[in-house]
Short mmCIF file of C-alpha atoms in Angstrom, two decimals:
data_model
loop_
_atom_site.label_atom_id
_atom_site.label_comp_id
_atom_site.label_asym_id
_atom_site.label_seq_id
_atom_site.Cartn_x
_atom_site.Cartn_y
_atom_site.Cartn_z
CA UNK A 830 -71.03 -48.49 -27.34
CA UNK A 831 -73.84 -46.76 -24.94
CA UNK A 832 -73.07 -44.72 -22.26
CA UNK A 833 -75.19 -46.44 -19.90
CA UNK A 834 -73.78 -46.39 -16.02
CA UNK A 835 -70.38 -48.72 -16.03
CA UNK A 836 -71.45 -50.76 -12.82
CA UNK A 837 -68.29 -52.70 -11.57
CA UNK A 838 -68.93 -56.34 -10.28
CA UNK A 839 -66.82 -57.62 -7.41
CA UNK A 840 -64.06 -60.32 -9.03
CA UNK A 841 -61.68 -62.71 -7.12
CA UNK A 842 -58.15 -62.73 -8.52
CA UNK A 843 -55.09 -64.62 -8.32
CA UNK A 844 -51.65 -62.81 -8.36
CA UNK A 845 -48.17 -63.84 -7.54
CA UNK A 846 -45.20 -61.66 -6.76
CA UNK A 847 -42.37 -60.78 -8.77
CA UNK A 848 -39.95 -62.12 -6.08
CA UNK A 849 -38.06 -63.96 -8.10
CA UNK A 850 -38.62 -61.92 -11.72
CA UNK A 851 -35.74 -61.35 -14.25
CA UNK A 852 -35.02 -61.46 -18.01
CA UNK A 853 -32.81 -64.88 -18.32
CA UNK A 854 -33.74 -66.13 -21.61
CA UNK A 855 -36.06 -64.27 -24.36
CA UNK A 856 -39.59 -65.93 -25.59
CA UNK A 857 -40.75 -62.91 -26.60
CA UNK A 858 -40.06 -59.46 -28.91
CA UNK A 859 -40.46 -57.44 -25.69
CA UNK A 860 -37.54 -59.39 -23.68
CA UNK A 861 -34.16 -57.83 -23.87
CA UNK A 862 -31.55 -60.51 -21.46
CA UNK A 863 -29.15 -57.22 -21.62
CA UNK A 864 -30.89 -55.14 -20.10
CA UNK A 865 -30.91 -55.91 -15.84
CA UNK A 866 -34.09 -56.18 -14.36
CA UNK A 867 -34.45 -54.04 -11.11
CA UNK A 868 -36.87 -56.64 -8.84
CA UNK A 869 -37.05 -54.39 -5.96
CA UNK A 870 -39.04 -51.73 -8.24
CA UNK A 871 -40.85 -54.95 -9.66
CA UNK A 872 -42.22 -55.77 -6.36
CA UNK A 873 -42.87 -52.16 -5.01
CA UNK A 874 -45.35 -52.03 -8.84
CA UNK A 875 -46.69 -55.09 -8.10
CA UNK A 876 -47.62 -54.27 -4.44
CA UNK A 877 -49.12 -51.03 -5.89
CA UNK A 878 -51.16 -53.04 -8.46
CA UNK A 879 -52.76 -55.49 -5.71
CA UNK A 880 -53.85 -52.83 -3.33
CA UNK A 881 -55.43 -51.09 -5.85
CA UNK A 882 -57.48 -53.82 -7.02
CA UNK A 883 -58.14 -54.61 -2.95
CA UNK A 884 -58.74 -51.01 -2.72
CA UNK A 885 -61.45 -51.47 -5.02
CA UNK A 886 -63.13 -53.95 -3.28
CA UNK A 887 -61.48 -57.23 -5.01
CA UNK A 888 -60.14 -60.59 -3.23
CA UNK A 889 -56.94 -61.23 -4.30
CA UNK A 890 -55.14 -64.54 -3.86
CA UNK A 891 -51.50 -64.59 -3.70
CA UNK A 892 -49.68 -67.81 -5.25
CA UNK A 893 -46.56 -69.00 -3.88
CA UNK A 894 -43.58 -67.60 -6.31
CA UNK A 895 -41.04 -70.59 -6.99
CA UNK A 896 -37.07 -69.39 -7.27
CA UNK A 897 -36.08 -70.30 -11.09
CA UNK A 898 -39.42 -69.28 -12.85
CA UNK A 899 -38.83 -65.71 -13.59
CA UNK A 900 -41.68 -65.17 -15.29
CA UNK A 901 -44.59 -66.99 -12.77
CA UNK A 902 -45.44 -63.00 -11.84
CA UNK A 903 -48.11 -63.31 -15.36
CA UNK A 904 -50.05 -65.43 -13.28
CA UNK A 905 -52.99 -65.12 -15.90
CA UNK A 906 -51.48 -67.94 -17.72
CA UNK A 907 -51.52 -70.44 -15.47
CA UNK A 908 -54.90 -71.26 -16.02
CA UNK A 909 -58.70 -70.54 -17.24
CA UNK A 910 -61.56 -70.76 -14.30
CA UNK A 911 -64.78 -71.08 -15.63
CA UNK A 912 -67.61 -71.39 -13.28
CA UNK A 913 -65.52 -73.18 -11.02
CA UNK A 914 -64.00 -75.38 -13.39
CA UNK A 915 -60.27 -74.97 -14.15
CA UNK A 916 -58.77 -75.91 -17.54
CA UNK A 917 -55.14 -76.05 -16.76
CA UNK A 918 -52.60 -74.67 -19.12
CA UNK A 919 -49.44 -76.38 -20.75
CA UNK A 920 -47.02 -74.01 -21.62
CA UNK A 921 -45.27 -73.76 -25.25
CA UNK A 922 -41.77 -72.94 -23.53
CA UNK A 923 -39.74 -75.22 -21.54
CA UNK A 924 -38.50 -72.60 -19.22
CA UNK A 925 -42.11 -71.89 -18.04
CA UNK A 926 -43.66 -75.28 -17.93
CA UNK A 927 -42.72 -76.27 -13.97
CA UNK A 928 -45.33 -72.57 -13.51
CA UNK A 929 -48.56 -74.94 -14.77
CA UNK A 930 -47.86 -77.55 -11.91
CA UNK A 931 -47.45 -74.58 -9.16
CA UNK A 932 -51.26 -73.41 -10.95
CA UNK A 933 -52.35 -76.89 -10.56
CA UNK A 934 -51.64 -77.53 -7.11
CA UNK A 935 -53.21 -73.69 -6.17
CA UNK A 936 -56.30 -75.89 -7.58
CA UNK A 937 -56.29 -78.68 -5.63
CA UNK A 938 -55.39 -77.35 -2.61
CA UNK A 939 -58.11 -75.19 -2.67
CA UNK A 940 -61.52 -76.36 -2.40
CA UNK A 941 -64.94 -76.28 -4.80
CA UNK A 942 -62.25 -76.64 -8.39
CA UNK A 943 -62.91 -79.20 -10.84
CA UNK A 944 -59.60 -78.75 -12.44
CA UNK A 945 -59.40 -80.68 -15.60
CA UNK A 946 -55.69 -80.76 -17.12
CA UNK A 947 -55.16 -80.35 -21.04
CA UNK A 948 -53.85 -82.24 -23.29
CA UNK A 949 -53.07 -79.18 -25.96
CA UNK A 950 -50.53 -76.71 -25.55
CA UNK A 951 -52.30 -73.22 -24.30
CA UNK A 952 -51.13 -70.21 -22.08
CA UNK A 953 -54.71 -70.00 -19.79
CA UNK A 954 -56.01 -66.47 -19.99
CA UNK A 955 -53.24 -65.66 -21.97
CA UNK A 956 -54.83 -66.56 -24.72
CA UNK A 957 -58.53 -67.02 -23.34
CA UNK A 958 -61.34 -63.97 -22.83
CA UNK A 959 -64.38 -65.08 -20.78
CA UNK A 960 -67.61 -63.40 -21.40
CA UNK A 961 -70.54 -64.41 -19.53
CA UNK A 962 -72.83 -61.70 -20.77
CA UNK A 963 -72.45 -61.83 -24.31
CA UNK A 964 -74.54 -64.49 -26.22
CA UNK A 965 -75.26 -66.19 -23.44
CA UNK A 966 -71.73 -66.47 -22.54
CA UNK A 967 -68.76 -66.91 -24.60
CA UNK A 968 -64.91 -67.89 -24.32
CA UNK A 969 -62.55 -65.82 -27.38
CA UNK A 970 -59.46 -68.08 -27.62
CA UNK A 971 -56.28 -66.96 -29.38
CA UNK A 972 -53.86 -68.54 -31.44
CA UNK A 973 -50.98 -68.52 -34.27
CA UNK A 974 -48.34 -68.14 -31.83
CA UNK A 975 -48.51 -70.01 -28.50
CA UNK A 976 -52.04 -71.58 -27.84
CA UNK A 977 -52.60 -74.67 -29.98
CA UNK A 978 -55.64 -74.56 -31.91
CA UNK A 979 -56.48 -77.94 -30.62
CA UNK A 980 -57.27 -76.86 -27.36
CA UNK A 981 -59.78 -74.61 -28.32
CA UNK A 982 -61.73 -77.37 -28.81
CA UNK A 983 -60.66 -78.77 -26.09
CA UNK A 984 -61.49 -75.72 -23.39
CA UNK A 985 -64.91 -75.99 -24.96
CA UNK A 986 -65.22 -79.34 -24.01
CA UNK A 987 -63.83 -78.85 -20.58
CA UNK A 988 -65.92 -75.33 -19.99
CA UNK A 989 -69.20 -76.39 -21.81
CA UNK A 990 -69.11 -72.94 -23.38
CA UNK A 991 -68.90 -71.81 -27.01
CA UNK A 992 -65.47 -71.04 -27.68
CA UNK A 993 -64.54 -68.60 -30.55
CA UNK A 994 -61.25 -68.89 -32.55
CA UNK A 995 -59.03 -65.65 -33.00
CA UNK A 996 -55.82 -66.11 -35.29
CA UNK A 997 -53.03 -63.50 -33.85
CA UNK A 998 -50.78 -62.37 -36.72
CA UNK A 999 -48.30 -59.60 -35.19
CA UNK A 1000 -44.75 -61.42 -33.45
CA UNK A 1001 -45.06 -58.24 -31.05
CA UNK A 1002 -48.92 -59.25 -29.62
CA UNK A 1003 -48.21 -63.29 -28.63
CA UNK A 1004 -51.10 -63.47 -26.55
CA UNK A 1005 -54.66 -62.63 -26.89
CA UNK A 1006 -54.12 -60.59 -23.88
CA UNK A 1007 -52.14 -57.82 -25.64
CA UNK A 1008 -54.45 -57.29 -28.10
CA UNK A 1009 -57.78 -57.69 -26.48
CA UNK A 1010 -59.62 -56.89 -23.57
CA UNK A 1011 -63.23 -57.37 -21.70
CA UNK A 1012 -64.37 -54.47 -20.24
CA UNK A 1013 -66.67 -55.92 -18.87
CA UNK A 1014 -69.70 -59.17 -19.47
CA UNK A 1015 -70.78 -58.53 -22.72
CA UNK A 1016 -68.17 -55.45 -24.21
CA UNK A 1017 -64.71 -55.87 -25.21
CA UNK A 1018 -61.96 -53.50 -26.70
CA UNK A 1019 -59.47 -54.23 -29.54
CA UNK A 1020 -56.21 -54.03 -31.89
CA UNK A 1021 -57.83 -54.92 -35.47
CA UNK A 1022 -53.97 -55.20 -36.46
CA UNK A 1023 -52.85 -58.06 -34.45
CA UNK A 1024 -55.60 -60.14 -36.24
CA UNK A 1025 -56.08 -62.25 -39.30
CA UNK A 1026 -58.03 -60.31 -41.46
CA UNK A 1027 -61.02 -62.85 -41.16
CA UNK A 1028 -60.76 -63.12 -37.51
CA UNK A 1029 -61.69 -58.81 -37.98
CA UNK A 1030 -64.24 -59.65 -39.70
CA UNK A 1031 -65.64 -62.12 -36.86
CA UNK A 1032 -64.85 -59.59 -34.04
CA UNK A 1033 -66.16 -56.78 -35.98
CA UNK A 1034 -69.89 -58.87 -36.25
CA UNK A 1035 -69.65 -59.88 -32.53
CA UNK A 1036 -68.39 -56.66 -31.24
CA UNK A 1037 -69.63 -53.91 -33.81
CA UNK A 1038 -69.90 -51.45 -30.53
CA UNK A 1039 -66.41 -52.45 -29.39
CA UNK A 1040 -63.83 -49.79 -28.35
CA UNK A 1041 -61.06 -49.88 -31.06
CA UNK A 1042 -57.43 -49.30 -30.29
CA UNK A 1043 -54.49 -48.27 -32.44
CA UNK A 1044 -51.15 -50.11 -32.66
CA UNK A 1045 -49.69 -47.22 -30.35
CA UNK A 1046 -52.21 -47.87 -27.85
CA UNK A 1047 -51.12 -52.10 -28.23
CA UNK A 1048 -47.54 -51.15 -28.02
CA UNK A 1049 -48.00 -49.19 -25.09
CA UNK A 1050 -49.87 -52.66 -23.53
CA UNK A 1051 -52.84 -50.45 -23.20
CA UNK A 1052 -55.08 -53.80 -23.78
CA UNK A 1053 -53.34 -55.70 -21.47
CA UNK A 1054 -55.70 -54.70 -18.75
CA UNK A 1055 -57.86 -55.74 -16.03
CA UNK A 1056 -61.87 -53.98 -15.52
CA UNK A 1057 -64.19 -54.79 -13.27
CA UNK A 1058 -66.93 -53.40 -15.10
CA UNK A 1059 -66.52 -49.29 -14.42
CA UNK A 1060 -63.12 -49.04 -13.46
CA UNK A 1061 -60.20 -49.98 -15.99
CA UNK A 1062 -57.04 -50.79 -14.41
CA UNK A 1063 -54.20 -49.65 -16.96
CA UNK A 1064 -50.06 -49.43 -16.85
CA UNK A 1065 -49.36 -45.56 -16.84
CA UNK A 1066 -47.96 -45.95 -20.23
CA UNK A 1067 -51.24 -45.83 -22.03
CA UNK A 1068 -52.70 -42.44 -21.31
CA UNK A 1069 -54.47 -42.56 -24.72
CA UNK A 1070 -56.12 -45.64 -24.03
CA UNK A 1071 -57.47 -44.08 -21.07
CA UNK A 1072 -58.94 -41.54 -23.10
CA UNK A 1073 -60.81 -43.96 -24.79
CA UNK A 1074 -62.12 -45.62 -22.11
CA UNK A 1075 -63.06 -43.18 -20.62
CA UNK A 1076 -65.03 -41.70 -23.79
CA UNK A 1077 -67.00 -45.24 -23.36
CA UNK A 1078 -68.30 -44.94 -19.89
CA UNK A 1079 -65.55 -46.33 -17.71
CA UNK A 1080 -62.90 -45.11 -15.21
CA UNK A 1081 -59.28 -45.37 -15.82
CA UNK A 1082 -57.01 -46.35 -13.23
CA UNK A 1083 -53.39 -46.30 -13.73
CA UNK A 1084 -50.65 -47.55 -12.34
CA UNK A 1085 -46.85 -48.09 -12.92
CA UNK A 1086 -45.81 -51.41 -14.22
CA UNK A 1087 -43.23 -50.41 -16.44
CA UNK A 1088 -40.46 -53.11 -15.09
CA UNK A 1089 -42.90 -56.40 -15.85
CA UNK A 1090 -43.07 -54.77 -19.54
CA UNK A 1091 -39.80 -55.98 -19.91
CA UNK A 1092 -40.52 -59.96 -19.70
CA UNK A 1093 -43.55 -58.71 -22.04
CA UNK A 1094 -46.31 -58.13 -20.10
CA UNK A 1095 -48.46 -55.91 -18.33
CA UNK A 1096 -51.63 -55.49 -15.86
CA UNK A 1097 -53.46 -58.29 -17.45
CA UNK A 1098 -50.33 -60.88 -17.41
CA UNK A 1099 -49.76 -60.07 -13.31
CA UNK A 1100 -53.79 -60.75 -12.86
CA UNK A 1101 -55.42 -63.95 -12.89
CA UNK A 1102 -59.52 -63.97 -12.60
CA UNK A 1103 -60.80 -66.51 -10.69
CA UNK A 1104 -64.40 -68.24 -11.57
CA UNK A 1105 -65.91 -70.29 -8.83
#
């Protein structure tokens, strides 16, 4: 990747807080139901995350939490926002599937969305990476785990843009979200191990200047992160994924979001990016 000046673009996101967050069931390798979940310290992260994206000079939106959906805090999978059109998502779970309805009504309560509901199971950004830059613009969509392959096709339909197919092979990276990241329009960075070995071979000919992570740097949900362009917002866990940002151009930010790790997600999973 060139080291050409990392420029950060002004994004509109859409957050919800962990009012409500615990570990009551486990859909995941990360969740551990014996282990208590301290939501005060969930909350004070959470804060911290949102005022550093506002300090950066983001909108955020703040969602409604709902008591009984623990895990409505990863508000990136509610939905995918595409140049203001919304494909909706339909979870695989039971215990998160009222969280697509509280999405949906965000939607239509809020002026200038064309929100178009799916058919096809899919987590929303979860398992969908937007970028506009790159080819003309481009959607990679993951799956082998909870997104149904089905509504790839189905997102491209709805968005009007090319949508790529990534098979996810590794239990422990559910979500294209752990295991790849835009850092910004056109440049992405990824965990070659949590793919299908011709799903590498795709990335490698779209991406052959992306940043490449290690499974350490996975583990550590160093890819579950949110950039603006220049400056990379990661959970303080991942100091040697900062490095490597860092090496490309950008500017790490970390903070603390060590208590949402243990519902199995990260930066990325509290941080929905909205399209109009």
């Amino acid at each position: 990747m060139s080291h050409m000046e990392r420029l950060p673009r002004n994004r509109t996101y859409l957050m919800c807080p962990p009012e409500h967050f615990t570990v009551e069931y486990a859909i995941n390798p990360w969740m551990d139901t014996t282990v208590a979940v301290d939501t005060r310290l969930a909350v004070k992260q959470w804060d911290q995350l949102r005022n550093t994206l506002a300090d950066l000079g983001h909108v955020v939106h703040v969602l409604d939490p709902e008591p009984g959906l623990p895990d409505m805090v990863y508000s990136a999978n509610g939905a995918f926002s595409v140049d203001g059109t919304v494909y909706g998502a339909r979870f695989r779970h039971p215990q998160r599937s009222a969280e697509a309805v509280a999405h949906q009504a965000f939607y239509l309560a809020n002026e200038g969305w064309n929100f178009i509901a799916p058919e096809h199971v899919n987590e929303g950004e979860g398992d969908f990476a937007y970028l506009p830059a790159a080819y003309g613009g481009i959607v990679l969509a993951g799956y082998g785990f909870r997104t149904d392959p089905a509504a790839h096709a189905e997102a491209q339909e709805a968005l009007g843009r090319p949508v790529i197919s990534l098979k996810l092979v590794d239990p422990a990276f559910y979500h294209l979200d752990t295991a790849l990241a835009a850092l910004d329009d056109r440049h992405v960075t990824y965990y070659p191990g949590a793919f299908s070995e011709a799903s590498q071979r795709v990335l490698r000919q779209l991406f052959p200047d992306a940043v490449i992570a290690d499974r350490a740097d996975a583990e550590a949900f160093g890819l579950n992160l949110v950039s603006d362009g220049r400056h990379v917002i990661l959970n303080t866990e991942a100091v040697a994924m900062g490095h490597k940002v860092r090496d490309a151009g950008y500017l790490p930010v970390h903070v603390d979001l060590s208590e949402l790790k243990r519902g199995g997600g990260s930066i990325k999973c509290a941080v929905a990016e909205l399209r109009p």
